[in-house]
Coordinates of C-alpha atoms in Angstrom, one line a residue:
M133 CA -38.1 96.5 -91.8
V134 CA -38.7 94.1 -88.0
V135 CA -42.2 92.8 -87.4
M136 CA -42.3 90.5 -85.1
T137 CA -44.2 88.2 -85.0
R138 CA -46.2 85.3 -82.2
L139 CA -45.0 82.1 -82.2
S140 CA -47.2 80.2 -79.7
N141 CA -50.6 81.2 -78.2
S142 CA -49.7 80.1 -74.6
S143 CA -50.7 82.1 -71.9
S144 CA -48.4 81.5 -69.4
D145 CA -45.5 81.4 -71.7
L146 CA -44.8 84.4 -74.0
N147 CA -42.0 84.0 -76.6
W148 CA -41.1 86.7 -79.9
Q149 CA -38.8 86.6 -81.9
P150 CA -37.7 89.1 -84.9
W151 CA -38.5 88.3 -88.5
K152 CA -36.6 89.0 -91.5
L153 CA -37.2 89.3 -94.9
D154 CA -35.6 86.7 -96.7
D155 CA -34.5 86.6 -99.9
L156 CA -37.6 86.5 -102.6
S157 CA -35.3 85.1 -105.0
A158 CA -34.3 82.4 -103.5
P159 CA -36.4 78.6 -103.5
T160 CA -38.3 78.3 -100.3
A161 CA -38.0 74.2 -99.6
P162 CA -41.1 72.8 -97.8
A163 CA -41.0 72.5 -94.4
V164 CA -40.6 68.3 -93.8
K165 CA -43.1 67.5 -90.1
E166 CA -41.2 64.9 -88.5
T167 CA -42.8 62.4 -87.1
A168 CA -42.5 59.9 -84.6
A169 CA -42.9 56.4 -85.7
P170 CA -44.6 54.7 -84.1
A171 CA -42.7 52.0 -81.8
T172 CA -43.9 47.7 -82.9
P173 CA -44.0 45.2 -80.6
S174 CA -40.9 43.2 -80.5
S175 CA -41.1 39.0 -80.6
T176 CA -39.0 37.9 -77.4
S177 CA -40.8 40.8 -75.5
T178 CA -43.6 40.1 -72.6
P179 CA -47.2 42.4 -72.8
M180 CA -47.3 42.8 -69.1
S181 CA -51.1 42.7 -69.6
S182 CA -53.8 42.5 -72.2
E183 CA -57.3 43.2 -73.0
D184 CA -60.1 42.3 -75.2
D185 CA -62.5 44.2 -77.2
N186 CA -64.3 45.7 -74.9
G187 CA -61.0 47.1 -73.1
F188 CA -61.7 44.6 -69.4
F189 CA -58.1 41.9 -69.1
A190 CA -58.1 38.7 -69.4
M191 CA -58.5 36.3 -67.2
S192 CA -54.6 34.8 -68.3
D193 CA -53.5 38.4 -66.7
F194 CA -54.4 36.6 -63.2
Q195 CA -53.7 33.4 -63.6
Q196 CA -50.1 33.8 -63.5
P197 CA -49.6 35.1 -59.8
Q198 CA -50.9 32.8 -58.4
D199 CA -49.8 30.3 -60.2
D200 CA -45.6 31.9 -58.6
L201 CA -48.1 32.2 -54.5
A202 CA -48.4 28.0 -54.9
T203 CA -45.3 27.3 -56.6
L204 CA -43.0 29.2 -54.0
R205 CA -46.0 27.8 -51.3
E206 CA -44.6 24.3 -51.5
Q207 CA -41.4 25.0 -51.9
V208 CA -41.9 27.2 -48.4
L209 CA -43.4 23.7 -47.3
Q210 CA -41.0 21.3 -48.6
Q211 CA -38.4 23.1 -47.5
A212 CA -39.9 23.0 -43.9
R213 CA -40.4 19.6 -43.8
E214 CA -36.7 19.4 -44.8
T215 CA -35.6 21.0 -42.3
G216 CA -37.6 20.1 -39.7
F217 CA -36.7 16.0 -40.8
A218 CA -33.5 16.4 -40.5
E219 CA -33.3 17.9 -37.0
G220 CA -36.3 15.7 -35.4
K221 CA -33.4 13.4 -37.3
Q222 CA -30.7 14.6 -35.5
Q223 CA -32.8 14.9 -32.3
G224 CA -33.4 11.1 -32.0
Y225 CA -29.6 10.1 -33.1
A226 CA -28.9 11.6 -29.9
A227 CA -31.5 10.1 -27.5
G228 CA -30.6 7.6 -29.8
Y229 CA -26.4 7.3 -29.4
Q230 CA -27.4 8.4 -25.4
D231 CA -29.5 5.6 -24.1
G232 CA -27.4 3.2 -26.1
L233 CA -24.6 4.4 -24.2
Q234 CA -26.1 3.8 -21.3
A235 CA -27.4 0.4 -22.0
G236 CA -24.7 -0.4 -23.9
T237 CA -22.2 0.9 -20.3
Q238 CA -24.5 -1.5 -18.0
Q239 CA -24.2 -4.6 -19.5
G240 CA -20.5 -4.2 -20.4
L241 CA -20.9 -4.1 -16.1
Q242 CA -22.9 -6.8 -16.0
N243 CA -20.6 -9.0 -18.0
A244 CA -17.7 -8.3 -16.7
V245 CA -18.9 -9.0 -12.9
Q246 CA -20.0 -11.9 -14.2
Q247 CA -16.4 -12.6 -15.5
Q248 CA -14.7 -11.4 -12.9
Q249 CA -17.2 -13.7 -10.1
P250 CA -15.2 -16.8 -10.7
V251 CA -11.7 -14.9 -9.6
I252 CA -13.5 -12.9 -6.8
A253 CA -14.7 -16.8 -5.5
Q254 CA -11.0 -17.7 -6.0
M255 CA -9.6 -14.8 -4.0
Q256 CA -11.6 -15.0 -1.4
Q257 CA -11.3 -18.3 -1.2
M258 CA -7.1 -18.1 -0.7
V259 CA -8.5 -15.2 1.9
N260 CA -10.4 -17.6 4.1
E261 CA -7.7 -20.0 3.7
F262 CA -4.5 -17.4 4.6
Q263 CA -6.8 -16.3 8.0
Q264 CA -7.4 -20.2 8.9
T265 CA -3.4 -20.5 8.3
L266 CA -2.3 -17.4 10.7
D267 CA -5.6 -18.3 13.2
S268 CA -3.5 -21.7 13.8
L269 CA -0.5 -20.4 13.3
D270 CA 0.1 -20.2 16.8
S271 CA -1.2 -24.2 17.7
V272 CA 1.3 -25.5 15.4
I273 CA 4.3 -23.4 16.4
V274 CA 3.0 -25.0 19.9
S275 CA 2.8 -28.7 18.7
R276 CA 5.6 -28.9 16.8
L277 CA 8.3 -27.2 19.5
M278 CA 6.5 -30.1 21.4
Q279 CA 7.5 -32.5 19.6
L280 CA 10.7 -31.1 19.5
A281 CA 10.5 -31.2 23.4
L282 CA 9.5 -34.9 23.6
T283 CA 11.9 -36.0 20.5
A284 CA 14.8 -34.5 22.4
A285 CA 12.8 -36.2 26.0
R286 CA 12.6 -39.6 24.0
Q287 CA 16.5 -39.8 23.3
V288 CA 18.4 -38.3 26.4
I289 CA 15.9 -41.5 27.9
G290 CA 16.8 -43.6 25.5
Q291 CA 20.4 -43.0 26.7
S292 CA 20.5 -42.4 30.4
P293 CA 17.5 -45.1 31.7
V294 CA 18.0 -44.1 35.2
C295 CA 14.5 -43.6 36.9
D296 CA 14.0 -42.6 41.1
G297 CA 10.3 -44.8 40.4
T298 CA 8.5 -41.7 42.4
A299 CA 6.4 -41.0 39.1
L300 CA 5.4 -45.1 39.0
M301 CA 4.6 -44.5 42.8
G302 CA 2.5 -41.7 42.0
Q303 CA 0.9 -43.5 39.5
I304 CA 0.1 -47.2 40.8
Q305 CA -1.7 -44.9 43.7
Q306 CA -4.3 -43.3 40.9
L307 CA -4.5 -47.0 40.0
I308 CA -5.5 -48.2 43.4
Q309 CA -8.1 -45.1 43.6
Q310 CA -9.9 -46.1 40.9
E311 CA -10.4 -50.0 42.2
P312 CA -14.2 -49.4 41.5
M313 CA -12.9 -50.1 37.8
F314 CA -12.0 -53.1 38.3
S315 CA -13.8 -56.9 39.5
G316 CA -12.3 -59.0 40.7
K317 CA -8.2 -59.8 41.5
P318 CA -6.6 -56.6 39.0
Q319 CA -3.1 -58.0 38.2
L320 CA -1.1 -55.0 38.7
R321 CA 2.7 -55.1 35.5
V322 CA 5.6 -53.9 36.2
H323 CA 9.3 -54.3 34.6
P324 CA 11.9 -56.4 36.7
S325 CA 13.3 -54.2 37.5
D326 CA 10.9 -52.1 39.3
L327 CA 9.1 -54.9 41.4
E328 CA 10.8 -54.4 44.4
M329 CA 10.7 -51.2 45.2
V330 CA 7.3 -50.6 44.5
E331 CA 6.1 -54.6 46.9
Q332 CA 8.4 -52.4 49.4
H333 CA 6.7 -49.6 49.3
L334 CA 3.4 -50.8 47.3
G335 CA 2.9 -54.5 48.7
P336 CA 0.8 -54.4 51.9
T337 CA -1.5 -51.4 50.1
L338 CA -1.6 -54.2 47.4
S339 CA -2.5 -56.8 49.1
L340 CA -5.1 -55.5 51.1
H341 CA -7.0 -54.3 47.7
G342 CA -6.5 -58.0 47.2
W343 CA -3.9 -57.2 43.4
R344 CA -1.6 -59.3 42.3
L345 CA 2.1 -57.8 41.7
L346 CA 3.7 -59.6 38.6
A347 CA 7.0 -58.4 36.3
D348 CA 6.7 -57.9 32.7
N349 CA 10.2 -57.9 30.2
Q350 CA 7.7 -56.3 27.8
L351 CA 7.4 -52.6 29.5
H352 CA 10.0 -49.9 30.1
P353 CA 11.1 -48.9 33.6
G354 CA 8.7 -46.7 34.8
G355 CA 5.8 -47.5 33.1
C356 CA 2.6 -50.9 34.9
K357 CA 0.1 -51.6 33.3
V358 CA -3.3 -53.0 35.8
S359 CA -5.1 -56.4 34.3
A360 CA -8.8 -57.1 34.9
E361 CA -11.4 -58.9 33.8
E362 CA -13.3 -56.2 31.8
G363 CA -10.2 -55.0 30.3
D364 CA -6.8 -53.3 30.9
L365 CA -5.0 -50.4 32.0
D366 CA -1.8 -49.3 30.2
A367 CA -0.6 -46.7 31.4
S368 CA 3.6 -48.1 30.4
I369 CA 5.9 -45.4 29.0
A370 CA 5.1 -45.9 25.5
T371 CA 1.5 -45.3 25.5
R372 CA 1.5 -42.5 27.4
W373 CA 4.9 -41.7 24.6
H374 CA 2.5 -41.8 21.9
E375 CA -0.7 -40.9 23.6
L376 CA 1.8 -36.9 24.2
C377 CA 3.2 -37.1 20.4
R378 CA -0.8 -37.4 19.5
L379 CA -1.6 -34.8 21.2
A380 CA 1.3 -32.4 20.2
A381 CA 1.0 -33.7 16.4
P382 CA -3.0 -34.4 15.2
G383 CA -2.8 -36.6 12.6
E384 CA 0.8 -37.3 12.1
L385 CA 0.3 -40.3 14.2

């Protein structure tokens, strides 16, 4: 005999199972209803929230997130301060390095100029002296050539004292023309070898101007000397030679 029994009274889901006739001789074991054991809270777990006896949350449940937020905010501010300090330090170092480099370069240039100033002044003096030497080179060469020519002429005259007397005649005539320079009775002295020639050509002129002609062994042939109350006028060969040498080489005689 098969009887269909209803296991669930749900209106949305009906499951029917056939019922079989069991053996009446077998004892029927009481059905054991399995119930889930209630979960016991672990000692290591932290409850997310707690309620008081009235069912409201405690103030400690809101305090912990606020503390965490304040800690995080402080960490962010500290990191921002450290970052700003590092950037400011780097910028200050770069600016200070540039300023120090510029100031050091300028100071080094000033020190170098001050140290080189004596050398520059000495070099400038050498350049000026060299330029003066070049400027006076022409005159020095001319003076040396003149001195050489006078030395050669003196050597030739010393070896050959022959003179035609033309220069002596011209010199005496110039002295006579300068008569206002002499007062009294001037004396004209010549070398004994020139006495006869001068008396022959200029004797009447000397007498007319009141000059006296005398011989002087201390004079060289071709030279003369005028003595007056105001002083002497030396036109001897030795004196004129000395003056030529002095003009040709100033500072050496």
